[in-house]
Short mmCIF file of C-alpha atoms and ligand atoms in Angstrom, two decimals:
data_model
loop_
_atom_site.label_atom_id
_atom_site.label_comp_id
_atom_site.label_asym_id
_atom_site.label_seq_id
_atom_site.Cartn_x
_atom_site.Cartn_y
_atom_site.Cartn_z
CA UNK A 1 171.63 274.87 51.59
CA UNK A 2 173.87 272.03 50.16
CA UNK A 3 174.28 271.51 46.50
CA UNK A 4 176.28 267.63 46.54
CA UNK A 5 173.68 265.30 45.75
CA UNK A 6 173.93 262.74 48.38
CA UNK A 7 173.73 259.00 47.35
CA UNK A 8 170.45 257.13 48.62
CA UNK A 9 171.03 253.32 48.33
CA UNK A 10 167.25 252.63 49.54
CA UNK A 11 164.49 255.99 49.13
CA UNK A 12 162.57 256.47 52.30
CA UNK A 13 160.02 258.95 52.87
CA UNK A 14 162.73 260.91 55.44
CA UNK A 15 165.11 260.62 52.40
CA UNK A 16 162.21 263.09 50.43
CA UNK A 17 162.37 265.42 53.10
CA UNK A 18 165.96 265.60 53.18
CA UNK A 19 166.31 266.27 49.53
CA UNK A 20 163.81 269.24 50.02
CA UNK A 21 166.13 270.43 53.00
CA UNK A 22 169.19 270.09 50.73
CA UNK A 23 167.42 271.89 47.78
CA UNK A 24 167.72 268.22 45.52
CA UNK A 25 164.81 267.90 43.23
CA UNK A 26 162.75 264.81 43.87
CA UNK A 27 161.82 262.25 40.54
CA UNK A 28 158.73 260.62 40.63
CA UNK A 29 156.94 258.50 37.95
CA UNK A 30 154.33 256.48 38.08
CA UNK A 31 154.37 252.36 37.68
CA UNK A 32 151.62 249.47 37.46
CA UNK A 33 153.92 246.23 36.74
CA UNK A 34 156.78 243.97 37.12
CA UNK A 35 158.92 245.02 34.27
CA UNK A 36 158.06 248.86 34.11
CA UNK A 37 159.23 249.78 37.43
CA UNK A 38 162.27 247.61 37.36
CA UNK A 39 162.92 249.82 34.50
CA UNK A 40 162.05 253.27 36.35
CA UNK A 41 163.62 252.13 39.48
CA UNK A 42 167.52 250.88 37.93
CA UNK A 43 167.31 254.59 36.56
CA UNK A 44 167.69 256.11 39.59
CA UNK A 45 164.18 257.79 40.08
CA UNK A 46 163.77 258.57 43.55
CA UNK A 47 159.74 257.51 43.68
CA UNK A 48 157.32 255.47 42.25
CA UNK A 49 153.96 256.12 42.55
CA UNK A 50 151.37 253.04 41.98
CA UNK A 51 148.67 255.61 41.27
CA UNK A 52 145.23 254.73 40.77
CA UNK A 53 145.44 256.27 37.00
CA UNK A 54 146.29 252.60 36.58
CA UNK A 55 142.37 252.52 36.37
CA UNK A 56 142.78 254.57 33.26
CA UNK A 57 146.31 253.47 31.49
CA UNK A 58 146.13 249.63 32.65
CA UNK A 59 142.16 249.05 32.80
CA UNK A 60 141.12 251.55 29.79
CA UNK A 61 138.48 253.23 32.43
CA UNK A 62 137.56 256.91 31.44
CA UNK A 63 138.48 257.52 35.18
CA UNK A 64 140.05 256.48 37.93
CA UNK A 65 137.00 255.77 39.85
CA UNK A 66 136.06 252.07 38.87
CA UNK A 67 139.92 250.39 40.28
CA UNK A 68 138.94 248.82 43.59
CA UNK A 69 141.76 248.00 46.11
CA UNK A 70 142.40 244.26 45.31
CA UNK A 71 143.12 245.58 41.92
CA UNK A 72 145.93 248.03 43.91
CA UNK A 73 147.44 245.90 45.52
CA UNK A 74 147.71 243.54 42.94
CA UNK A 75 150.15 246.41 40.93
CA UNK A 76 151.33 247.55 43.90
CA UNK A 77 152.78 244.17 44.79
CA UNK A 78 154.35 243.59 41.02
CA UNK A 79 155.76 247.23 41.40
CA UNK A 80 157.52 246.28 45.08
CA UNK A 81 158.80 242.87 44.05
CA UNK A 82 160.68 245.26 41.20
CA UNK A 83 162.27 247.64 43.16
CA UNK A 84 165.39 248.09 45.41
CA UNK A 85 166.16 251.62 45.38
CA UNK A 86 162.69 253.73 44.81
CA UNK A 87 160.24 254.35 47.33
CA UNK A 88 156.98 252.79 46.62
CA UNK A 89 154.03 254.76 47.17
CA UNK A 90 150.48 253.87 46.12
CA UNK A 91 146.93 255.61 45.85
CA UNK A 92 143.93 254.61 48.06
CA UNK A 93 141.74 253.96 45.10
CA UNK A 94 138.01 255.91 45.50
CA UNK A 95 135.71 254.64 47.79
CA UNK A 96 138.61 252.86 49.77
CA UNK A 97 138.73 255.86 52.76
CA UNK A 98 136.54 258.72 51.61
CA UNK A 99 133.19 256.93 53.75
CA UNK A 100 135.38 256.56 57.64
CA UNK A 101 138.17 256.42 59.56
CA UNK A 102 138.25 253.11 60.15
CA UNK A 103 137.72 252.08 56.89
CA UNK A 104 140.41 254.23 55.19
CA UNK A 105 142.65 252.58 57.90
CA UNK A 106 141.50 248.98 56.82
CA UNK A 107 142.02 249.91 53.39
CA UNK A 108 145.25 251.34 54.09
CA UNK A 109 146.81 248.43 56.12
CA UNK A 110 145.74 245.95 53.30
CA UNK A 111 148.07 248.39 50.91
CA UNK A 112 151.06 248.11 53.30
CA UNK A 113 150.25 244.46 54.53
CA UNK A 114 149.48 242.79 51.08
CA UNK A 115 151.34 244.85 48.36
CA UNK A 116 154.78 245.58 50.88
CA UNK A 117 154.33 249.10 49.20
CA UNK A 118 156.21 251.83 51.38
CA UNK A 119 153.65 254.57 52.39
CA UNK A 120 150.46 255.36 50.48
CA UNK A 121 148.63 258.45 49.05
CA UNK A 122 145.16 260.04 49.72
CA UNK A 123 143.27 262.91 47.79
CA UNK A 124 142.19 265.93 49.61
CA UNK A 125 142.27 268.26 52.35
CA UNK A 126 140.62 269.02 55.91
CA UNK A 127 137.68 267.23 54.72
CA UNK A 128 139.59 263.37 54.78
CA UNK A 129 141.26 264.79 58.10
CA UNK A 130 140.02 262.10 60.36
CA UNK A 131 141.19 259.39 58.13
CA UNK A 132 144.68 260.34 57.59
CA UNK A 133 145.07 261.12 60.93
CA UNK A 134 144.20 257.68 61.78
CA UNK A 135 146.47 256.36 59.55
CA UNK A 136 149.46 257.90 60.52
CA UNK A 137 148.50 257.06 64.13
CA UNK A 138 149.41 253.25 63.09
CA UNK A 139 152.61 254.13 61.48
CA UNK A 140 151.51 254.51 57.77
CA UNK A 141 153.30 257.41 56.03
CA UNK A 142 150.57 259.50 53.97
CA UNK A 143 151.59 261.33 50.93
CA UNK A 144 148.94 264.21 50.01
CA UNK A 145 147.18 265.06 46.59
CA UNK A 146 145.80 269.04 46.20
CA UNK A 147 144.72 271.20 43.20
CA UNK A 148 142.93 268.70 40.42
CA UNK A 149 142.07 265.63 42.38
CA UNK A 150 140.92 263.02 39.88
CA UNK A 151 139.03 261.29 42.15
CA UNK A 152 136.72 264.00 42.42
CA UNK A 153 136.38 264.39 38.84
CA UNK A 154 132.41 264.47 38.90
CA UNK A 155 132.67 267.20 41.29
CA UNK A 156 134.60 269.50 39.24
CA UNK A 157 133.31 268.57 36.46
CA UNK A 158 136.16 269.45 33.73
CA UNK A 159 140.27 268.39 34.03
CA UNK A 160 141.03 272.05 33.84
CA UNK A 161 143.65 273.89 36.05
CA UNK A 162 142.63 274.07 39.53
CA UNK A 163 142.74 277.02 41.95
CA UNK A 164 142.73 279.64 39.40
CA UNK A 165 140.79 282.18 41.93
CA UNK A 166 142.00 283.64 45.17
CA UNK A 167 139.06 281.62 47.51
CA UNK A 168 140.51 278.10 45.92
CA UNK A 169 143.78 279.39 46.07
CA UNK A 170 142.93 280.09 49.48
CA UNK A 171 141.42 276.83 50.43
CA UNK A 172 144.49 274.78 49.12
CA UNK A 173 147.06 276.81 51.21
CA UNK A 174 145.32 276.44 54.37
CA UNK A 175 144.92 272.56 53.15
CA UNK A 176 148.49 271.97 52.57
CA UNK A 177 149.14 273.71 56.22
CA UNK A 178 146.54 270.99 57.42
CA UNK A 179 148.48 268.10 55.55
CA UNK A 180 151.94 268.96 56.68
CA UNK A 181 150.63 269.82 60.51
CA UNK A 182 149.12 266.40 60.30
CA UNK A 183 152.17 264.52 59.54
CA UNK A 184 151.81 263.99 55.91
CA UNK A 185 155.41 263.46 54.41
CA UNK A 186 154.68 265.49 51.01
CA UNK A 187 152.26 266.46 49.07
CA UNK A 188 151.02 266.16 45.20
CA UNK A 189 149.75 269.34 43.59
CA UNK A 190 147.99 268.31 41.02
CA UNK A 191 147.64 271.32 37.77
CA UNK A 192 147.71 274.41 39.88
CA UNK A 193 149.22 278.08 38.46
CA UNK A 194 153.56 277.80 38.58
CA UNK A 195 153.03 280.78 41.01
CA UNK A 196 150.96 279.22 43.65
CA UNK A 197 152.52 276.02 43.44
CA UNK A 198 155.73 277.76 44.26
CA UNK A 199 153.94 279.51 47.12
CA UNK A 200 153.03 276.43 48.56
CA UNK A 201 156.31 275.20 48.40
CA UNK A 202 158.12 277.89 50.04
CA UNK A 203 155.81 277.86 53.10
CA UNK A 204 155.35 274.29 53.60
CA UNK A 205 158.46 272.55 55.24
CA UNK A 206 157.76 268.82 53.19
CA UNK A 207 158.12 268.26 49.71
CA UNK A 208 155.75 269.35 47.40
CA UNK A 209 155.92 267.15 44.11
CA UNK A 210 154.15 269.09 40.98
CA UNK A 211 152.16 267.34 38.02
CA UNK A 212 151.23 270.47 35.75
CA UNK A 213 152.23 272.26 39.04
CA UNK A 214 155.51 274.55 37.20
CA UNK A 215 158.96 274.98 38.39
CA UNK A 216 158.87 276.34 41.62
CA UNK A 217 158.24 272.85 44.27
CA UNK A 218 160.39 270.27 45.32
CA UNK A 219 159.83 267.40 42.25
CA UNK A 220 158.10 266.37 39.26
CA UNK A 221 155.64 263.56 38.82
CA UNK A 222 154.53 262.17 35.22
CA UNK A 223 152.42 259.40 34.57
CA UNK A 224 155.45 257.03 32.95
CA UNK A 225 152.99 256.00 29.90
CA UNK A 226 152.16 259.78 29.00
CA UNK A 227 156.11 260.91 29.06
CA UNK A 228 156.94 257.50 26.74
CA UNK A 229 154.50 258.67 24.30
CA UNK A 230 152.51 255.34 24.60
CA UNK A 231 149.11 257.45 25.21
CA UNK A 232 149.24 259.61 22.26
CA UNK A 233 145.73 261.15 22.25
CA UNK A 234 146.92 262.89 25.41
CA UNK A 235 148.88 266.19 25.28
CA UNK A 236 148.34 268.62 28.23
CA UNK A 237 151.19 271.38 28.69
CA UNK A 238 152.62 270.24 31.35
CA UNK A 239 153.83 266.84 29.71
CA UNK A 240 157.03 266.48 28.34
CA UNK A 241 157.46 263.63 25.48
CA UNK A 242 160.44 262.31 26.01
CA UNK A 243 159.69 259.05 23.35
CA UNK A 244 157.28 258.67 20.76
CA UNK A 245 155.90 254.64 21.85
CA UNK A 246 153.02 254.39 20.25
CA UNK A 247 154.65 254.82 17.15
CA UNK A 248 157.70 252.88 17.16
CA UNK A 249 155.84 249.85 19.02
CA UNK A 250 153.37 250.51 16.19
CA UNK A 251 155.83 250.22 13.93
CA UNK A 252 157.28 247.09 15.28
CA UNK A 253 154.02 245.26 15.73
CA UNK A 254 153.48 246.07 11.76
CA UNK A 255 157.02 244.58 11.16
CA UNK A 256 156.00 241.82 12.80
CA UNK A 257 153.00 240.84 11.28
CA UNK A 258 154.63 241.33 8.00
CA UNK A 259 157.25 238.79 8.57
CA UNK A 260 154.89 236.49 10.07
CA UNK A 261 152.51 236.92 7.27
CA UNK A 262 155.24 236.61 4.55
CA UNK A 263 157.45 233.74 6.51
CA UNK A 264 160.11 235.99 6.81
CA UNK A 265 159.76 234.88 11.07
CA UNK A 266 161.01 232.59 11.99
CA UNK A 267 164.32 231.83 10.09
CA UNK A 268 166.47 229.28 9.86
CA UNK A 269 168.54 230.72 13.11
CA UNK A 270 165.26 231.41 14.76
CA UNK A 271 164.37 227.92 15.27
CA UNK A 272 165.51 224.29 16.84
O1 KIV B 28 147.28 258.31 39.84
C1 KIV B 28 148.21 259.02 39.46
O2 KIV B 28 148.95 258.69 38.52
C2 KIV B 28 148.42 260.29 40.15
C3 KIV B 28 149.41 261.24 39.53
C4 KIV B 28 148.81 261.90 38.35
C5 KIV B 28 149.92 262.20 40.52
O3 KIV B 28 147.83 260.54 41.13
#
């Protein structure tokens, strides 16, 4: 295994795999506009994903179950026209490819066709088998989600960590075989134990890209609003705060209001 950190000038999906092969770790983060993910991707992360927690972040939904697909593609387009280096990979929103085959392949094509994103992403295991096998029979890369699958939310019932017993545990091992026999170029685990995430990776040859998922697979994905401290009222483990938004735009919307209120804004230099 390598340790130089090869340059990428344009992220593909093959690039991903290499970095696993090379032991790299892979940076994801998550984007809904223009001006966020020109942001994310002129920092160097490696991915963006246009996930369908834009339904929560963007449209103030409790869940991501309301976004429909014209609202993906909509982000999904402002992300691509942003980007040069990441890879762009977006969520088939709920109710886009869970009903058939052909329909998650519509759904699917409309993503690639409409938004130019580069691959998309799909929640679940042997049970959506059919439908991602269909779709990467037409040339669409799939990227996998395991362990807490939002979408399924009303299933499960809580946004606790997934997988905790051995017959889950179980279930998502054999899944992530299914995924990676399939053709799926990696794979989101989603707030699973550190341990069996790292299982997982070790016996699955494509990257496996934690959220809440430990140390032990391939790269790290964080919903970008979360790690700027923008969503305050959220604070699982797993995320790190690496800025404290809410206040300091707070802050500066107070300022503002202030000056505006006391004609301090505009001055004499901030005018024609
Ligand atoms: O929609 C999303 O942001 C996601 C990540 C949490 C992995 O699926």
């Amino acid at each position: 295994m390598s340790t130089a950190k090869k340059e990428y000038k344009r992220v593909t999906t093959n690039s991903l795999i290499e970095m696993k092969k090379n032991g790299e770790k892979i940076s994801m983060l998550t984007a809904y506009d223009y001006t966020m993910a020109k942001i994310v991707d002129a920092a160097g992360v490696d991915a963006i994903l246009v996930g369908d927690s834009a339904s929560n972040v963007m449209a103030g939904h409790e869940t991501t179950l309301p976004i429909t697909l014209d609202e993906m593609i909509y982000h999904a387009s402002s992300v691509v026209r942003a980007c040069h280096r990441s890879l762009v990979v977006v969520d088939l929103p709920f109710g886009s490819y869970q009903s058939d085959p052909k329909k998650a392949l519509r759904s699917a094509i409309r993503i690639m066709k409409e938004s130019g994103g580069h691959a998309i992403k799909m929640e679940g295991g042997k049970e959506i088998k059919p439908s991602i096998k269909r779709i990467l029979n037409a040339g669409i890369p799939v990227m996998g989600h395991l362990g807490l699958t939002p979408q399924s939310i009303y299933k499960f019932g809580t946004y606790t960590v997934r997988a905790k017993e051995e017959a889950e545990a179980k279930k998502l091992i054999e899944d992530a075989k299914t995924l990676e026999k399939l053709g799926c170029f990696s794979i989101v685990l989603e707030k699973v134990p550190a341990e069996l995430a790292k299982k997982v990776a070790d016996q699955i040859s494509v990257p496996i890209i934690g959220i809440g998922a430990g140390a032990g697979v391939d790269g790290q994905v964080l919903v970008t609003h979360d790690m700027l401290g923008m969503t305050h009222e959220f604070h699982p483990r797993f995320l790190r705060r690496y800025l404290n938004l809410f206040e300091d735009m707070s802050n500066a919307f107070q300022q503002y209001s202030k000056d505006v209120k006391s004609k301090d804004f505009p001055n004499e230099h901030e005018q024609y």
